[in-house]
XYZ file of C-alpha atoms in Angstrom:
725
model
C 114.817 52.297 123.489
C 113.667 56.541 122.701
C 111.988 56.541 119.016
C 112.992 59.797 117.545
C 109.450 60.625 115.643
C 109.565 60.077 112.122
C 109.831 64.017 110.178
C 108.208 64.467 106.922
C 109.125 65.641 103.549
C 106.277 68.432 103.955
C 105.674 68.156 100.333
C 102.916 70.823 99.227
C 99.185 70.778 97.665
C 101.276 71.695 94.043
C 104.141 69.359 94.674
C 102.409 66.260 96.480
C 99.257 66.070 95.328
C 97.802 68.092 92.420
C 101.398 67.424 90.402
C 101.428 63.606 90.690
C 97.746 63.343 90.517
C 97.323 65.384 86.945
C 100.064 63.840 85.342
C 99.052 60.455 86.091
C 95.990 61.288 84.482
C 97.540 62.610 81.961
C 98.883 59.747 80.697
C 99.793 56.720 79.055
C 95.790 56.158 77.825
C 96.176 59.645 76.621
C 98.038 59.731 74.098
C 98.242 55.592 72.856
C 95.174 54.688 72.874
C 92.466 58.276 73.374
C 92.385 57.811 70.131
C 91.622 54.565 69.262
C 88.551 55.597 72.241
C 87.413 58.356 70.170
C 88.002 55.712 66.986
C 86.002 52.874 68.247
C 83.348 55.246 69.752
C 82.791 58.569 68.215
C 83.007 62.221 69.634
C 79.772 61.685 71.369
C 80.380 57.899 72.965
C 83.838 59.553 73.785
C 82.923 61.799 75.828
C 80.320 60.517 77.440
C 83.010 57.869 78.578
C 85.162 60.843 79.831
C 81.956 61.980 81.475
C 80.981 58.940 83.193
C 84.430 57.945 83.712
C 85.364 61.144 85.600
C 81.744 61.398 87.775
C 83.131 58.024 89.373
C 86.354 60.241 89.964
C 84.727 63.513 91.278
C 82.464 61.896 93.601
C 85.211 59.146 94.817
C 87.113 62.487 94.851
C 84.365 64.127 97.574
C 84.632 60.560 99.586
C 87.995 61.068 100.060
C 88.192 64.410 101.113
C 85.401 64.302 103.665
C 87.376 61.435 104.858
C 90.790 63.288 105.128
C 89.657 66.453 106.094
C 87.707 63.768 109.568
C 91.283 62.351 110.126
C 94.980 62.896 110.394
C 95.921 61.211 107.552
C 98.937 59.115 107.247
C 101.019 56.328 105.394
C 99.149 54.965 103.367
C 96.419 56.992 101.881
C 92.842 55.433 100.937
C 94.037 52.335 102.687
C 95.067 54.130 105.713
C 91.535 55.436 105.572
C 88.837 52.967 105.102
C 90.965 50.376 107.322
C 90.328 53.146 110.371
C 86.455 53.440 109.404
C 85.553 49.926 107.593
C 88.412 48.606 110.189
C 90.604 47.064 109.377
C 89.547 43.459 107.500
C 87.757 45.750 105.040
C 90.893 48.003 104.808
C 93.416 44.821 104.302
C 91.174 43.030 101.851
C 90.555 46.788 99.871
C 94.786 47.452 100.873
C 96.340 44.530 99.051
C 93.388 45.278 96.311
C 94.618 48.812 95.576
C 98.354 48.204 96.139
C 97.770 45.965 93.304
C 96.348 48.110 90.939
C 99.316 50.716 91.879
C 101.568 48.694 91.396
C 99.997 47.161 88.036
C 100.117 50.505 86.940
C 103.601 51.106 86.504
C 103.665 47.525 84.449
C 101.036 50.032 81.877
C 102.544 52.776 82.098
C 106.226 51.372 81.321
C 104.737 49.216 78.146
C 103.155 52.199 76.976
C 107.002 53.835 77.461
C 108.638 51.118 75.362
C 105.564 50.661 73.132
C 105.758 55.046 72.207
C 109.479 53.287 71.357
C 108.917 51.198 69.512
C 106.975 52.708 67.024
C 109.869 54.841 66.089
C 112.313 52.456 66.720
C 110.770 49.140 65.592
C 114.138 46.981 65.908
C 114.154 47.275 69.696
C 113.122 44.839 72.473
C 109.167 46.340 73.594
C 109.678 44.318 77.373
C 113.433 45.142 78.246
C 113.085 49.124 77.333
C 109.790 48.543 79.644
C 111.963 46.700 82.486
C 114.850 49.066 81.840
C 111.923 52.461 82.335
C 110.501 50.134 85.729
C 114.779 50.051 86.750
C 115.247 54.133 85.908
C 111.632 54.864 88.030
C 112.507 52.715 91.095
C 115.803 53.588 91.030
C 114.442 57.550 91.086
C 111.477 56.854 93.705
C 115.117 54.618 95.816
C 116.429 58.726 95.868
C 113.706 60.823 97.456
C 110.795 62.306 97.300
C 111.462 65.500 96.781
C 113.687 64.452 94.482
C 110.949 62.753 92.608
C 108.496 65.851 92.318
C 110.892 67.675 90.936
C 111.338 65.335 88.167
C 107.858 66.069 88.010
C 107.815 69.556 86.979
C 110.109 69.815 83.984
C 108.074 66.935 82.312
C 104.678 68.615 83.422
C 106.158 71.353 81.234
C 106.402 68.845 78.249
C 103.116 67.340 78.124
C 101.850 71.014 78.331
C 103.526 71.707 75.098
C 102.823 68.264 73.381
C 99.246 69.118 73.468
C 99.770 73.072 72.624
C 101.623 71.463 69.561
C 98.683 69.694 68.998
C 95.949 71.967 69.296
C 97.637 73.901 66.876
C 97.981 70.751 64.084
C 96.757 69.863 61.714
C 94.012 67.453 59.783
C 96.051 64.343 57.556
C 93.121 63.107 55.920
C 89.630 64.863 54.746
C 87.537 63.674 57.532
C 84.169 64.430 59.060
C 83.119 64.420 62.732
C 81.631 60.666 63.207
C 79.627 60.887 66.170
C 79.460 57.795 67.384
C 82.920 55.722 65.629
C 83.405 53.073 63.455
C 80.562 50.613 62.419
C 80.710 48.241 65.045
C 82.153 45.259 62.929
C 85.418 47.665 63.256
C 84.844 48.375 66.392
C 84.844 46.735 69.657
C 81.771 47.537 72.131
C 81.401 50.809 74.643
C 81.977 49.453 77.857
C 85.258 47.592 76.171
C 86.538 51.139 75.332
C 84.965 52.178 79.223
C 87.369 49.354 81.151
C 90.802 50.273 78.418
C 90.166 53.826 79.482
C 88.926 54.426 82.916
C 92.944 53.620 83.737
C 93.580 57.541 82.777
C 91.447 59.250 85.307
C 92.499 57.164 88.208
C 95.445 59.634 89.657
C 93.553 61.120 92.224
C 95.493 57.707 94.162
C 98.989 59.009 93.126
C 98.740 62.146 95.475
C 96.235 60.685 98.661
C 98.401 57.504 98.572
C 101.797 60.616 99.157
C 99.832 61.507 102.151
C 103.045 60.474 104.991
C 104.815 62.556 102.425
C 103.113 66.202 102.784
C 103.350 69.198 104.531
C 99.159 69.094 105.288
C 97.216 66.315 103.812
C 94.374 67.189 105.042
C 94.395 70.479 103.338
C 96.488 69.462 100.225
C 94.182 66.295 99.520
C 91.351 67.858 98.633
C 92.372 70.420 97.051
C 94.443 69.087 94.858
C 92.671 66.389 94.389
C 89.950 68.536 92.984
C 92.223 70.492 90.914
C 93.800 67.295 89.527
C 90.454 65.771 88.544
C 89.095 68.891 87.630
C 92.045 70.001 84.835
C 92.001 66.528 83.374
C 88.629 66.689 82.487
C 88.327 69.892 80.839
C 91.507 68.320 78.357
C 89.756 64.536 78.285
C 86.832 66.701 76.581
C 88.532 68.715 74.357
C 90.507 66.478 73.022
C 87.763 63.928 71.779
C 87.167 67.252 69.087
C 90.373 67.886 68.082
C 91.078 63.934 67.396
C 88.010 63.257 65.301
C 88.449 66.443 63.300
C 91.389 66.190 61.961
C 91.344 61.925 61.575
C 88.894 59.002 61.006
C 88.106 56.576 62.843
C 89.872 53.850 61.113
C 93.267 56.151 61.493
C 92.708 56.440 64.710
C 92.445 53.267 66.055
C 95.865 51.588 63.619
C 97.269 53.998 64.894
C 98.499 54.232 68.453
C 100.191 57.239 67.111
C 97.870 59.001 65.670
C 98.621 62.712 67.595
C 102.353 62.629 66.777
C 100.978 63.040 62.350
C 98.535 65.386 63.154
C 100.740 67.917 65.972
C 101.996 70.288 64.272
C 105.374 69.860 65.908
C 105.322 65.555 66.347
C 108.191 65.301 67.964
C 106.813 67.190 70.991
C 104.166 64.753 71.334
C 106.777 61.581 71.292
C 108.217 63.736 74.558
C 105.114 64.321 76.156
C 104.496 60.532 75.363
C 107.411 59.178 76.740
C 107.607 62.572 80.039
C 103.663 61.163 80.473
C 104.184 58.046 81.279
C 107.767 57.655 82.494
C 106.272 60.394 84.932
C 103.198 58.251 85.653
C 105.086 55.621 86.353
C 107.257 57.883 88.820
C 104.541 58.491 90.775
C 102.391 55.433 90.956
C 105.943 53.630 92.220
C 105.990 56.055 94.987
C 102.221 55.261 95.210
C 102.443 51.486 95.753
C 104.877 51.214 98.018
C 103.560 53.465 100.781
C 100.325 51.159 100.504
C 102.716 47.683 101.473
C 104.836 49.818 103.613
C 101.435 50.874 105.465
C 99.712 47.118 105.285
C 102.981 46.026 106.684
C 102.854 48.048 109.868
C 99.449 47.045 110.548
C 100.013 43.496 110.415
C 98.274 42.550 107.506
C 100.378 40.897 105.123
C 101.817 37.450 106.524
C 104.810 38.051 108.976
C 107.070 36.994 106.373
C 106.463 40.693 105.202
C 106.515 42.595 107.806
C 110.228 43.735 107.099
C 108.084 45.939 104.272
C 106.722 48.018 106.863
C 109.951 49.646 107.427
C 110.830 52.871 106.066
C 114.862 54.019 105.160
C 116.298 58.384 105.956
C 114.671 60.968 107.055
C 111.625 60.665 104.820
C 111.182 57.143 105.639
C 111.615 56.134 102.480
C 109.912 52.630 101.668
C 112.581 51.173 100.175
C 112.341 47.372 100.543
C 108.526 47.965 99.704
C 109.836 49.861 96.498
C 112.527 46.609 95.107
C 109.838 44.663 96.405
C 107.283 46.973 93.872
C 109.886 46.606 91.271
C 109.976 42.358 90.692
C 106.691 42.336 90.693
C 106.258 45.075 88.135
C 108.356 43.543 85.799
C 106.963 40.258 85.786
C 103.892 41.542 85.433
C 105.659 43.787 82.401
C 106.763 40.532 80.879
C 103.416 38.248 81.231
C 101.398 41.306 79.831
C 100.243 44.090 77.425
C 98.883 47.420 77.444
C 95.641 46.478 76.732
C 95.212 43.073 78.990
C 96.730 45.087 81.328
C 94.336 48.036 81.975
C 90.755 46.002 82.218
C 92.106 44.144 84.668
C 93.715 47.350 86.288
C 90.008 49.192 85.549
C 88.473 46.465 87.293
C 91.376 46.771 90.344
C 90.551 50.464 91.099
C 86.498 50.116 90.753
C 87.103 48.263 93.770
C 89.028 50.496 95.373
C 86.783 53.476 94.763
C 83.539 52.038 95.609
C 84.647 50.629 98.662
C 86.111 54.344 99.314
C 82.905 56.009 98.508
C 80.419 53.056 100.769
C 82.551 54.237 103.762
C 81.609 57.235 103.426
C 78.780 56.998 102.662
C 78.179 55.178 106.065
C 79.373 57.517 108.225
C 77.329 59.866 106.644
C 73.660 57.606 107.421
C 74.615 55.584 110.990
C 76.106 60.133 111.725
C 78.638 57.899 113.978
C 79.883 61.037 116.404
C 82.944 59.843 115.576
C 83.076 61.228 112.100
C 83.079 64.700 111.369
C 84.731 66.289 108.112
C 85.574 69.730 107.893
C 85.022 68.899 103.593
C 80.985 67.386 104.612
C 80.052 65.508 101.170
C 76.062 64.204 102.000
C 76.443 61.193 101.876
C 73.670 60.381 98.126
C 76.814 61.156 96.960
C 79.653 58.741 98.108
C 76.385 55.969 97.845
C 75.844 56.993 93.691
C 79.208 56.655 93.509
C 79.923 53.599 95.465
C 76.905 52.188 93.426
C 78.382 53.679 90.244
C 81.240 51.871 91.205
C 79.962 49.102 90.810
C 77.144 49.287 88.431
C 80.654 50.049 85.994
C 81.438 47.036 87.046
C 79.737 44.325 86.066
C 78.568 46.259 83.105
C 81.718 45.980 81.908
C 82.763 42.341 82.734
C 80.190 40.446 84.968
C 82.249 37.711 85.400
C 85.441 39.942 86.685
C 83.646 41.825 88.956
C 82.593 38.021 90.582
C 85.930 37.292 90.189
C 86.749 41.053 92.251
C 84.087 40.575 94.965
C 84.976 36.894 95.701
C 89.095 38.355 95.517
C 88.227 40.479 98.376
C 85.839 38.359 99.921
C 88.739 35.853 100.384
C 91.189 38.306 102.000
C 88.512 39.948 104.048
C 88.356 36.703 105.960
C 91.896 35.515 105.907
C 92.498 38.181 107.956
C 89.453 37.115 110.128
C 90.586 34.047 110.740
C 94.007 35.838 111.185
C 92.439 37.851 114.534
C 95.167 40.846 114.344
C 95.514 42.626 117.188
C 99.050 44.168 116.288
C 98.004 47.590 114.788
C 94.651 48.644 117.314
C 94.955 45.352 119.842
C 92.079 42.923 117.937
C 91.173 43.426 115.507
C 86.625 44.468 116.063
C 87.469 44.723 119.944
C 90.906 47.228 119.479
C 88.353 49.186 116.785
C 84.887 49.975 119.025
C 87.517 50.407 122.285
C 88.728 53.256 120.139
C 85.368 54.417 119.084
C 83.604 53.917 122.942
C 87.008 55.919 124.345
C 86.434 58.425 121.641
C 82.861 58.446 122.642
C 83.563 58.593 126.451
C 85.477 61.753 126.288
C 82.817 63.663 124.318
C 79.805 62.485 125.986
C 79.248 65.033 129.056
C 79.778 67.560 126.587
C 76.959 66.096 123.916
C 74.264 66.686 126.248
C 71.700 68.154 124.030
C 67.968 66.888 126.047
C 67.204 66.671 121.983
C 69.555 63.681 121.724
C 68.276 61.770 125.504
C 67.876 57.653 125.668
C 67.385 55.879 128.928
C 70.399 54.612 130.249
C 68.568 51.566 132.978
C 69.939 49.631 135.422
C 67.366 47.276 136.670
C 67.484 45.847 139.911
C 65.971 42.859 139.342
C 67.897 40.493 142.043
C 67.837 37.201 139.974
C 66.683 37.476 136.700
C 64.412 34.272 136.620
C 62.544 36.154 140.051
C 61.606 39.467 139.103
C 61.278 38.600 134.442
C 58.977 41.252 134.310
C 61.354 44.118 134.918
C 63.855 42.856 132.618
C 61.257 42.124 129.534
C 59.179 45.636 130.681
C 63.294 47.582 130.788
C 63.439 45.636 127.207
C 60.604 46.827 125.703
C 61.421 50.118 126.639
C 64.753 50.549 124.924
C 63.781 47.418 122.068
C 67.794 47.281 121.908
C 68.421 51.483 120.825
C 69.621 51.603 123.654
C 72.016 50.011 126.930
C 70.150 48.388 129.940
C 72.052 47.116 132.631
C 71.068 44.197 135.198
C 72.269 44.110 138.477
C 71.461 41.947 141.082
C 72.801 42.594 144.811
C 74.463 39.124 146.800
C 73.071 39.434 150.178
C 75.595 36.352 151.114
C 79.606 36.851 152.235
C 82.477 36.259 151.601
C 81.760 35.602 148.345
C 84.775 35.308 145.756
C 85.556 37.413 142.312
C 86.184 34.489 140.808
C 81.523 33.083 141.526
C 80.549 36.125 140.830
C 82.418 36.422 137.678
C 80.540 33.257 136.796
C 76.912 34.432 137.867
C 77.664 36.388 135.660
C 78.533 34.804 132.829
C 75.963 33.016 133.167
C 73.135 35.164 134.009
C 73.809 36.904 130.833
C 74.092 33.077 129.095
C 70.220 33.053 130.707
C 69.460 36.773 128.628
C 70.955 35.991 126.079
C 69.370 33.040 124.931
C 65.920 34.960 125.699
C 67.391 37.959 122.903
C 67.800 40.119 125.389
C 71.391 42.517 125.311
C 72.203 43.727 128.229
C 75.407 44.555 130.546
C 75.363 42.403 133.352
C 76.621 43.484 136.931
C 76.277 41.645 140.518
C 78.080 42.647 143.263
C 77.714 41.333 147.500
C 76.106 43.341 150.021
C 74.579 42.676 153.304
C 72.377 44.585 153.229
C 70.293 45.414 149.127
C 68.739 49.010 149.810
C 73.257 49.872 150.808
C 74.483 47.844 148.333
C 71.614 49.518 145.547
C 72.591 52.976 146.953
C 76.831 51.673 146.177
C 76.338 49.822 142.931
C 74.593 53.576 141.734
C 76.995 55.751 143.161
C 79.831 53.945 141.651
C 78.544 52.423 138.541
C 79.165 53.395 135.255
C 82.269 55.587 133.320
C 82.417 58.551 132.707
C 79.937 60.199 131.239
C 77.939 56.344 130.779
C 76.413 56.066 133.624
C 72.694 54.374 134.179
C 70.224 57.219 134.075
C 67.392 55.750 134.846
C 67.042 52.915 138.027
C 64.450 50.680 137.483
C 63.366 48.521 140.664
C 60.614 46.638 141.692
C 57.537 47.476 144.489
C 58.429 46.904 147.495
C 55.935 44.171 149.711
C 57.322 44.208 152.768
C 56.702 46.670 155.658
C 59.551 45.855 157.207
C 61.533 46.867 154.206
C 59.884 50.149 153.389
C 61.613 52.834 155.700
C 65.107 51.681 154.138
C 62.963 51.076 150.377
C 61.697 55.102 150.788
C 65.085 56.261 152.234
C 66.951 54.876 148.002
C 64.403 56.099 146.455
C 65.023 59.499 147.459
C 69.209 58.276 147.107
C 68.431 57.583 143.884
C 66.629 61.420 143.756
C 69.597 62.674 145.390
C 71.998 61.853 142.470
C 69.493 62.701 140.018
C 68.721 59.652 139.099
C 65.634 59.023 136.823
C 63.242 56.595 138.414
C 60.715 53.437 137.143
C 59.110 51.645 140.098
C 57.437 48.829 137.887
C 54.211 46.685 140.056
C 53.363 44.692 137.429
C 51.607 40.809 136.655
C 54.458 38.490 137.204
C 53.029 36.928 133.650
C 53.678 39.234 132.016
C 54.373 38.141 128.606
C 50.889 36.918 128.325
C 49.357 39.937 129.712
C 46.672 42.449 127.884
C 48.892 45.484 125.847
C 46.511 47.644 124.315
C 45.115 50.876 126.660
C 48.062 53.251 128.540
C 46.784 55.589 130.720
C 48.611 58.284 131.136
C 47.877 60.719 134.665
C 49.320 64.136 133.970
C 49.387 67.122 135.690
C 52.086 68.641 133.237
C 54.918 68.727 130.990
C 57.612 69.611 133.585
C 59.760 66.860 135.073
C 57.457 63.399 135.910
C 54.947 64.805 132.686
C 56.848 65.060 130.326
C 59.625 61.843 131.406
C 55.805 59.606 131.832
C 54.852 60.318 128.258
C 57.620 59.688 126.826
C 58.448 56.379 128.649
C 54.682 55.616 127.266
C 55.310 56.409 123.734
C 59.049 53.712 123.831
C 56.712 51.285 125.491
C 54.570 51.820 122.537
C 57.315 51.114 120.034
C 57.829 47.752 121.274
C 56.513 44.633 119.388
C 54.100 43.960 121.992
C 52.777 47.055 123.116
C 53.080 48.816 119.278
C 48.492 47.964 119.434
C 47.979 50.072 122.552
C 46.186 53.730 122.916
C 47.444 56.454 124.764
C 45.161 57.896 126.593
C 46.921 61.414 128.381
C 44.440 61.469 131.370
C 43.987 65.301 133.664
C 42.312 66.385 136.925
C 40.370 69.464 136.639
C 38.200 72.005 139.594
C 35.381 72.073 137.066
C 33.664 72.484 133.844
C 35.879 76.318 133.464
C 39.255 75.037 134.372
C 38.448 72.347 131.691
C 37.700 74.177 128.085
C 40.936 76.196 128.937
C 43.166 73.371 129.887
C 41.548 71.320 127.085
C 43.015 74.395 124.069
C 46.649 73.836 125.499
C 46.581 69.981 126.257
C 45.614 69.839 122.184
C 48.135 72.434 121.760
C 50.716 70.547 123.569
C 49.730 66.796 121.936
C 50.051 68.545 118.729
C 53.535 69.023 119.415
C 54.433 66.140 120.558
C 53.353 63.857 117.523
C 52.624 60.866 120.288
C 49.312 59.630 118.267
C 47.878 60.393 121.868
C 44.415 60.753 123.202
C 43.209 62.994 126.332
C 40.376 63.001 128.528
C 39.632 65.768 130.952
C 37.745 64.806 134.050
C 35.959 67.146 136.398
C 36.753 66.488 139.704
C 33.988 66.899 140.897
C 34.709 67.142 144.472
C 36.113 63.444 144.117
C 39.690 62.580 145.693
C 42.272 62.034 142.789
C 42.209 57.867 144.079
C 38.868 58.160 143.996
C 38.587 59.258 140.665
C 41.469 57.239 139.478
C 39.765 53.495 140.189
C 36.554 54.903 137.925
C 38.430 55.936 135.345
C 41.714 53.439 135.323
C 40.044 50.324 135.864
C 40.120 49.164 132.925
C 43.559 49.779 131.641
C 46.333 47.379 131.302
C 48.972 49.364 132.299
C 48.825 52.782 134.448
C 51.185 55.771 134.908
C 51.432 57.884 137.674
C 54.137 60.590 139.821
C 55.804 60.192 142.629
C 56.547 63.591 144.727
C 59.843 64.812 145.118
C 60.996 62.545 148.704
C 61.296 63.980 152.448
C 60.883 62.899 155.770
C 57.296 61.551 155.601
C 58.264 59.111 152.178
C 57.348 55.699 154.163
C 53.428 57.110 154.892
C 52.881 58.303 151.703
C 54.468 55.903 149.664
C 52.105 52.746 151.774
C 48.590 55.724 150.756
C 50.002 55.782 147.595
C 50.086 51.519 147.177
C 46.635 52.039 149.386
C 45.369 54.326 146.500
C 46.286 51.984 143.265
C 46.270 48.038 145.138
C 42.694 48.324 142.782
C 45.433 48.870 139.214
C 46.581 45.446 137.518
C 49.546 47.650 136.351
C 51.512 50.590 136.877
C 54.971 52.017 136.507
C 55.208 54.521 139.314
C 57.845 57.475 137.661
C 60.329 59.771 139.279
C 61.879 62.351 137.024
C 65.560 62.635 139.005
C 67.378 64.450 136.030
C 68.705 67.262 135.743
C 66.958 67.101 131.896
C 64.751 69.711 130.729
C 62.419 66.533 128.925
C 59.646 68.390 127.763
C 62.327 69.564 124.742
C 62.708 65.547 123.904
C 59.129 65.928 123.324
C 58.381 68.626 121.030
């Protein structure tokens, strides 16, 4: 069946983000509780609360902008962003919290609307008025997102008129500006006031959650959000000055409609508060069902709620989700009032904002290759925002913070146990596969030598028989790069099932010894031919082993095939490390490493890189690295010393160096004298040629006195010297 693509309603930045965000910011708290805030904590306390709350929102806006410009933001807004960054379990846990916060926002705004009417007409029932308001805004939301956005323009104009009327108002009594509000016995604590106020600056969620209806979410979300946060901050910093100059603390605390008495035209405040509360309720009514719709589409919600993910009409309106939210908000209205709902909202919003900041911060810290936002934010600001959210939660109410954390973790573990597979085909695995695919497609494009890592293919045979090869390889990578333990099985007629069982057994054997490695076993009549075949075909895209680790050969009859294999690997541009060390590698001494050096190019640079990686391992951390170079005479030694000292200083490898004057001695003789006590010696190999078996036999004879050595042949087309500097 062919499914037609869903068309976005194409809302602009102003209509889809700025307007609903600023209307939510300039809402019920501003009109009905801001006087109470100023009365309780005074002018300076109010400015501090506004600055602190807006700072948290602004830092969250930065993180939000980074994530929004990194990926295509679809329906669900903040939930969509978090789930695609931290995984569906984390995203689902926060998404459900975010939905509850948005739905409770509708209850708070409509309760505020009803409270303002009851202040004028005391005989009316506040609960019924609030329920009627919910039914009204739900009806508008069910019609169209575009219709809802047009209604908001008239409300924005009404709010602007009410603020102008307030500015040109006059004092209602003789008063002095009270910097810290009413006396302690007549006021409530600072953090309680903060908890009531904070929902006033949470309007950024409305614009984000409308992402599915925006023409250009990546552009509109950052721009519209910053505009709304900035405008809201200016207004909230000006209002305390006006209120503190025109009424005393007691009047501000006791009269929720104090602005009406202060304003030049009092009824303009009524129009503003009614418009603001209804528009804020409308914005949250548009946003909450869209979060619910995204949760249902991703399979986060229980199966019986799957229908909430279906949209209606060309605009893909979440009508079922709106009806569900309608029932939820009416229930909340019947059970609570404004001062009860607002602090609960604060906890939910701070939780969602904290995780959003944490998500953006961790993406930056880890430098994930998939995180490349157009709007760049330093990780410090994102993590500062996260710390601010969680810190303020604890200051407001430690018990409520603990309950919120338990709530989120319970949802997380519930989702984890369900093992969701609907969205990405298997929760953790699906996300990892998505990241692997993304990285693989770009790996070959990111061939900067500075990012080089050894990707090892270790031909160990049966791991038990040549364990030292695996142990040395693990010391090279220390869990920071990829390694594959490979075996060429020379048996014939081996079934795929048996090979699979052998791979599982080998993987378990390695895991018990804390070796994290891939495992590959292939059958071949000839081990050398099998090794060539594996190197030819093993890997995926740009992710192929770049360094082959082999054991030394002791069979003269194998020498020709062995050398031919080395030449083959070199032609394939693979680095080759031939490890010839004591079998009891774990107990062997690891206090000195000699690198016999002939210059930076090819083998020289790679040997120092591998020696440096080895010294970062636990066993070799105390080893002294000495770079040794042979020169023909004293004059050459003086010239070489200047260059070598400068090069080693630039390498930042904490290595020593020794210049040995040959004095007519052969290199094997020098090697025997100078490295006879070294615990490990690195030696370069020449490029393979037709006489390589003879060369290699001679090399074995000349190094037989060395107890541990690694022969290095650089074959990869990489400027290894750039890795060092």
